[in-house]
mmCIF file of C-alpha atoms in Angstrom:
data_model
loop_
_atom_site.group_PDB
_atom_site.id
_atom_site.type_symbol
_atom_site.label_atom_id
_atom_site.label_comp_id
_atom_site.label_asym_id
_atom_site.label_seq_id
_atom_site.Cartn_x
_atom_site.Cartn_y
_atom_site.Cartn_z
ATOM 1 C CA GLU A 1 90.304 -19.462 -13.848
ATOM 2 C CA ASP A 2 91.356 -23.114 -14.203
ATOM 3 C CA LYS A 3 92.620 -23.603 -10.317
ATOM 4 C CA VAL A 4 93.897 -26.714 -9.390
ATOM 5 C CA VAL A 5 94.706 -27.873 -5.288
ATOM 6 C CA GLN A 6 97.234 -30.121 -4.061
ATOM 7 C CA SER A 7 97.692 -31.484 -0.334
ATOM 8 C CA PRO A 8 98.909 -31.690 1.627
ATOM 9 C CA LEU A 9 101.619 -29.522 0.710
ATOM 10 C CA SER A 10 104.512 -31.675 2.439
ATOM 11 C CA LEU A 11 104.561 -35.128 3.931
ATOM 12 C CA VAL A 12 106.942 -37.019 6.128
ATOM 13 C CA VAL A 13 106.573 -40.309 6.183
ATOM 14 C CA HIS A 14 108.605 -43.924 7.299
ATOM 15 C CA GLU A 15 109.781 -46.035 4.863
ATOM 16 C CA GLY A 16 107.175 -48.919 4.185
ATOM 17 C CA ASP A 17 104.237 -46.674 4.849
ATOM 18 C CA THR A 18 101.206 -45.727 2.497
ATOM 19 C CA VAL A 19 100.954 -42.546 1.272
ATOM 20 C CA THR A 20 97.767 -40.783 -0.142
ATOM 21 C CA LEU A 21 98.636 -37.592 -2.340
ATOM 22 C CA ASN A 22 95.357 -35.574 -3.039
ATOM 23 C CA CYS A 23 94.287 -32.913 -5.767
ATOM 24 C CA SER A 24 91.243 -31.472 -6.819
ATOM 25 C CA TYR A 25 90.067 -29.174 -9.510
ATOM 26 C CA GLU A 26 88.006 -26.436 -11.297
ATOM 27 C CA VAL A 27 88.455 -26.464 -14.822
ATOM 28 C CA THR A 28 86.279 -25.861 -17.643
ATOM 29 C CA ASN A 29 86.707 -28.348 -20.434
ATOM 30 C CA PHE A 30 88.079 -31.037 -18.930
ATOM 31 C CA ARG A 31 90.151 -32.984 -20.950
ATOM 32 C CA SER A 32 92.760 -35.309 -18.931
ATOM 33 C CA LEU A 33 94.345 -35.262 -15.062
ATOM 34 C CA LEU A 34 98.276 -35.771 -15.050
ATOM 35 C CA TRP A 35 100.446 -36.920 -12.334
ATOM 36 C CA TYR A 36 104.095 -35.986 -12.638
ATOM 37 C CA LYS A 37 107.224 -36.700 -10.111
ATOM 38 C CA GLN A 38 109.962 -34.050 -9.939
ATOM 39 C CA GLU A 39 113.429 -34.571 -8.532
ATOM 40 C CA LYS A 40 116.002 -32.339 -9.104
ATOM 41 C CA LYS A 41 115.287 -31.751 -13.268
ATOM 42 C CA ALA A 42 112.250 -31.931 -15.351
ATOM 43 C CA PRO A 43 109.336 -33.685 -14.171
ATOM 44 C CA THR A 44 108.546 -37.309 -15.162
ATOM 45 C CA PHE A 45 105.094 -38.414 -16.116
ATOM 46 C CA LEU A 46 103.521 -40.880 -14.289
ATOM 47 C CA PHE A 47 99.749 -41.162 -14.877
ATOM 48 C CA MET A 48 96.991 -39.579 -17.441
ATOM 49 C CA LEU A 49 93.387 -40.240 -16.467
ATOM 50 C CA THR A 50 90.358 -39.109 -18.693
ATOM 51 C CA SER A 51 87.149 -40.106 -19.021
ATOM 52 C CA SER A 52 87.851 -43.198 -20.614
ATOM 53 C CA GLY A 53 90.413 -44.315 -18.114
ATOM 54 C CA ILE A 54 89.789 -43.545 -14.465
ATOM 55 C CA GLU A 55 91.978 -45.843 -12.593
ATOM 56 C CA LYS A 56 95.749 -46.661 -13.510
ATOM 57 C CA LYS A 57 98.117 -48.777 -11.423
ATOM 58 C CA SER A 58 101.972 -49.100 -12.016
ATOM 59 C CA GLY A 59 103.865 -50.779 -9.625
ATOM 60 C CA ARG A 60 103.192 -49.506 -6.245
ATOM 61 C CA LEU A 61 101.635 -46.051 -7.878
ATOM 62 C CA SER A 62 98.034 -45.991 -8.277
ATOM 63 C CA SER A 63 95.653 -42.944 -9.134
ATOM 64 C CA ILE A 64 92.142 -42.301 -9.524
ATOM 65 C CA LEU A 65 90.122 -40.024 -10.898
ATOM 66 C CA ASP A 66 86.293 -38.949 -9.486
ATOM 67 C CA LYS A 67 84.933 -36.702 -12.650
ATOM 68 C CA LYS A 68 82.111 -36.105 -10.490
ATOM 69 C CA GLU A 69 83.599 -34.584 -7.456
ATOM 70 C CA LEU A 70 86.586 -33.346 -9.225
ATOM 71 C CA PHE A 71 89.636 -34.849 -7.878
ATOM 72 C CA SER A 72 92.357 -37.235 -7.763
ATOM 73 C CA ILE A 73 94.627 -39.337 -5.286
ATOM 74 C CA LEU A 74 97.629 -40.699 -6.017
ATOM 75 C CA ASN A 75 98.423 -43.869 -3.685
ATOM 76 C CA ILE A 76 102.082 -44.364 -3.127
ATOM 77 C CA THR A 77 102.349 -48.395 -1.072
ATOM 78 C CA ALA A 78 105.231 -49.693 0.785
ATOM 79 C CA THR A 79 107.215 -46.338 0.182
ATOM 80 C CA GLN A 80 110.876 -46.457 -0.650
ATOM 81 C CA THR A 81 113.397 -43.406 -0.074
ATOM 82 C CA GLY A 82 113.539 -42.981 -4.074
ATOM 83 C CA ASP A 83 110.057 -42.310 -3.858
ATOM 84 C CA SER A 84 111.464 -38.601 -2.237
ATOM 85 C CA ALA A 85 110.184 -36.293 -4.841
ATOM 86 C CA ILE A 86 107.686 -33.414 -5.532
ATOM 87 C CA TYR A 87 104.593 -34.923 -7.090
ATOM 88 C CA LEU A 88 102.248 -32.626 -9.296
ATOM 89 C CA CYS A 89 98.794 -32.812 -10.498
ATOM 90 C CA ALA A 90 97.804 -30.746 -13.673
ATOM 91 C CA VAL A 91 94.674 -30.875 -15.400
ATOM 92 C CA GLU A 92 94.594 -30.087 -19.259
ATOM 93 C CA ALA A 93 91.796 -27.955 -20.842
ATOM 94 C CA VAL A 94 90.392 -28.240 -24.414
ATOM 95 C CA VAL A 95 90.099 -24.988 -26.374
ATOM 96 C CA GLY A 96 88.222 -24.649 -29.581
ATOM 97 C CA GLY A 97 88.639 -28.371 -30.147
ATOM 98 C CA GLY A 98 92.430 -28.087 -28.927
ATOM 99 C CA ALA A 99 94.581 -28.589 -26.090
ATOM 100 C CA ASP A 100 94.914 -25.466 -23.865
ATOM 101 C CA GLY A 101 97.938 -26.031 -21.970
ATOM 102 C CA LEU A 102 98.435 -27.562 -17.952
ATOM 103 C CA THR A 103 97.318 -26.205 -15.176
ATOM 104 C CA PHE A 104 99.471 -27.687 -11.848
ATOM 105 C CA GLY A 105 99.156 -27.291 -8.417
ATOM 106 C CA LYS A 106 101.849 -26.285 -6.373
ATOM 107 C CA GLY A 107 103.007 -29.808 -5.608
ATOM 108 C CA THR A 108 103.247 -32.347 -2.495
ATOM 109 C CA HIS A 109 106.884 -32.049 -1.447
ATOM 110 C CA LEU A 110 107.004 -35.677 -0.219
ATOM 111 C CA ILE A 111 110.033 -37.247 2.149
ATOM 112 C CA ILE A 112 110.502 -40.693 2.924
ATOM 113 C CA GLN A 113 112.780 -41.518 5.883
ATOM 114 C CA PRO A 114 114.656 -44.680 6.236
ATOM 115 C CA ASN B 1 115.576 -40.467 -29.565
ATOM 116 C CA ALA B 2 116.122 -37.289 -27.619
ATOM 117 C CA GLY B 3 112.784 -36.431 -26.773
ATOM 118 C CA VAL B 4 112.507 -32.731 -25.841
ATOM 119 C CA THR B 5 116.205 -30.741 -26.011
ATOM 120 C CA GLN B 6 116.378 -27.525 -24.466
ATOM 121 C CA THR B 7 119.587 -25.128 -24.382
ATOM 122 C CA PRO B 8 121.080 -23.900 -22.450
ATOM 123 C CA LYS B 9 121.404 -25.353 -19.106
ATOM 124 C CA PHE B 10 121.890 -22.938 -17.192
ATOM 125 C CA GLN B 11 122.565 -18.582 -17.726
ATOM 126 C CA VAL B 12 123.064 -15.193 -16.122
ATOM 127 C CA LEU B 13 121.913 -12.262 -17.401
ATOM 128 C CA LYS B 14 121.865 -8.566 -16.931
ATOM 129 C CA THR B 15 118.868 -6.853 -16.687
ATOM 130 C CA GLY B 16 117.569 -5.101 -19.570
ATOM 131 C CA GLN B 17 119.602 -7.936 -22.120
ATOM 132 C CA SER B 18 117.641 -10.160 -24.257
ATOM 133 C CA MET B 19 118.144 -13.796 -25.184
ATOM 134 C CA THR B 20 116.080 -16.732 -26.672
ATOM 135 C CA LEU B 21 115.871 -20.310 -24.950
ATOM 136 C CA GLN B 22 115.851 -23.001 -27.257
ATOM 137 C CA CYS B 23 113.482 -25.927 -27.751
ATOM 138 C CA ALA B 24 113.584 -28.806 -29.990
ATOM 139 C CA GLN B 25 111.725 -32.110 -29.968
ATOM 140 C CA ASP B 26 111.941 -35.304 -32.027
ATOM 141 C CA MET B 27 108.775 -36.695 -31.416
ATOM 142 C CA ASN B 28 106.563 -34.984 -33.947
ATOM 143 C CA HIS B 29 104.700 -33.361 -31.943
ATOM 144 C CA GLU B 30 101.921 -30.847 -32.960
ATOM 145 C CA TYR B 31 101.631 -29.413 -29.169
ATOM 146 C CA MET B 32 104.385 -27.725 -27.199
ATOM 147 C CA SER B 33 104.004 -25.453 -24.496
ATOM 148 C CA TRP B 34 106.854 -22.993 -21.818
ATOM 149 C CA TYR B 35 106.327 -23.145 -18.094
ATOM 150 C CA ARG B 36 108.110 -21.409 -15.761
ATOM 151 C CA GLN B 37 108.980 -22.845 -12.431
ATOM 152 C CA ASP B 38 109.054 -20.621 -9.041
ATOM 153 C CA PRO B 39 109.205 -21.913 -5.483
ATOM 154 C CA GLY B 40 105.925 -22.025 -3.925
ATOM 155 C CA MET B 41 104.297 -21.257 -7.423
ATOM 156 C CA GLY B 42 104.347 -24.493 -9.110
ATOM 157 C CA LEU B 43 104.585 -24.489 -13.294
ATOM 158 C CA ARG B 44 102.752 -21.736 -14.824
ATOM 159 C CA LEU B 45 101.993 -21.944 -18.538
ATOM 160 C CA ILE B 46 104.005 -19.128 -20.474
ATOM 161 C CA HIS B 47 102.848 -19.257 -24.392
ATOM 162 C CA TYR B 48 101.810 -23.153 -26.264
ATOM 163 C CA SER B 49 101.668 -23.940 -29.506
ATOM 164 C CA VAL B 50 99.126 -26.399 -31.374
ATOM 165 C CA GLY B 51 101.390 -26.401 -34.582
ATOM 166 C CA ALA B 52 103.926 -24.755 -37.169
ATOM 167 C CA GLY B 53 102.754 -20.837 -37.339
ATOM 168 C CA ILE B 54 100.189 -21.062 -34.306
ATOM 169 C CA THR B 55 100.871 -20.007 -31.030
ATOM 170 C CA ASP B 56 98.592 -18.619 -28.544
ATOM 171 C CA GLN B 57 98.943 -16.890 -24.767
ATOM 172 C CA GLY B 58 99.125 -19.139 -21.381
ATOM 173 C CA GLU B 59 98.875 -17.566 -17.729
ATOM 174 C CA VAL B 60 101.954 -15.317 -17.831
ATOM 175 C CA PRO B 61 102.965 -14.429 -21.022
ATOM 176 C CA ASN B 62 103.946 -10.683 -20.432
ATOM 177 C CA GLY B 63 107.566 -10.537 -21.147
ATOM 178 C CA TYR B 64 108.117 -13.367 -23.700
ATOM 179 C CA ASN B 65 107.439 -14.183 -27.237
ATOM 180 C CA VAL B 66 107.528 -17.157 -29.135
ATOM 181 C CA SER B 67 107.195 -18.448 -32.546
ATOM 182 C CA ARG B 68 106.794 -21.990 -34.579
ATOM 183 C CA SER B 69 108.059 -22.304 -37.696
ATOM 184 C CA THR B 70 108.660 -25.696 -37.868
ATOM 185 C CA THR B 71 106.814 -28.871 -36.117
ATOM 186 C CA GLU B 72 110.166 -29.526 -34.136
ATOM 187 C CA ASP B 73 111.503 -25.810 -32.445
ATOM 188 C CA PHE B 74 109.657 -23.500 -30.336
ATOM 189 C CA PRO B 75 112.244 -21.190 -29.072
ATOM 190 C CA LEU B 76 110.907 -18.505 -26.142
ATOM 191 C CA ARG B 77 112.444 -14.911 -26.200
ATOM 192 C CA LEU B 78 112.865 -12.902 -23.331
ATOM 193 C CA LEU B 79 113.377 -9.364 -24.750
ATOM 194 C CA SER B 80 114.049 -7.025 -21.936
ATOM 195 C CA ALA B 81 115.178 -9.405 -18.666
ATOM 196 C CA ALA B 82 114.386 -8.410 -15.338
ATOM 197 C CA PRO B 83 115.148 -10.077 -12.130
ATOM 198 C CA SER B 84 111.206 -11.385 -11.979
ATOM 199 C CA GLN B 85 112.123 -13.464 -14.900
ATOM 200 C CA THR B 86 114.590 -15.253 -12.981
ATOM 201 C CA SER B 87 113.014 -18.899 -12.758
ATOM 202 C CA VAL B 88 113.378 -22.564 -14.208
ATOM 203 C CA TYR B 89 111.787 -22.456 -17.459
ATOM 204 C CA PHE B 90 111.110 -25.921 -19.189
ATOM 205 C CA CYS B 91 109.862 -26.816 -22.514
ATOM 206 C CA ALA B 92 107.552 -29.513 -23.066
ATOM 207 C CA SER B 93 105.862 -31.398 -26.056
ATOM 208 C CA SER B 94 102.471 -33.266 -25.949
ATOM 209 C CA SER B 95 100.747 -36.274 -28.305
ATOM 210 C CA HIS B 96 97.805 -36.070 -26.120
ATOM 211 C CA ILE B 97 97.798 -39.821 -25.750
ATOM 212 C CA TYR B 98 101.072 -40.341 -23.690
ATOM 213 C CA GLY B 99 101.027 -37.138 -21.781
ATOM 214 C CA TYR B 100 103.317 -33.983 -21.529
ATOM 215 C CA THR B 101 107.379 -34.611 -22.236
ATOM 216 C CA PHE B 102 109.332 -32.398 -20.330
ATOM 217 C CA GLY B 103 112.990 -31.047 -21.368
ATOM 218 C CA SER B 104 115.385 -30.624 -18.418
ATOM 219 C CA GLY B 105 115.129 -27.030 -17.670
ATOM 220 C CA THR B 106 117.551 -23.691 -18.165
ATOM 221 C CA ARG B 107 117.732 -22.023 -14.820
ATOM 222 C CA LEU B 108 117.818 -18.616 -15.441
ATOM 223 C CA THR B 109 119.117 -16.007 -12.805
ATOM 224 C CA VAL B 110 118.951 -12.125 -14.410
ATOM 225 C CA VAL B 111 120.589 -9.716 -12.220
#
């Protein structure tokens, strides 16, 4: 059974701090790992990491994938109150040449205090 | 470009009632899927479809049916609602290049 574990489950930091969110996984036929940010509504896409793209960066956010050790981290530098959200990690597997849906971790609830 | 549209946004059902959650996408994605999100559980896959006429079960399919008669639409049917199906439901479509795009969700309460 595919499994995704995120840590920590919750984190409270002050504005301006740097945070690192962790995601480890056990997936048969790994295809990609995705990070999402969820505020009050639907998850919004941050990054997708695959065998051919193991490091991504967008502004203050960056992510790496370690396919050997089966984990990924999401870094946020110079945090702002608008970064407060639940951050979801998900992995996509391949079955029979097609996608098999996403398996999500439980998420990290990040709170940025002013 | 609407992306993924889910209706309704909120619904209250009585135990035993049936209903259909609608999902439509205008991105011509082949892959669509349904998830439910419960507190402390993350999102869990209910059913998915890799193209028109093809559907398959995810992690928690019991009590739900799906069909995919067109590329655009992927409705989720609750056959006989139970309180355990109280949840927030998300539909998603994917191009596998740009990740998954989620609808805005349906908050369902079964009393």
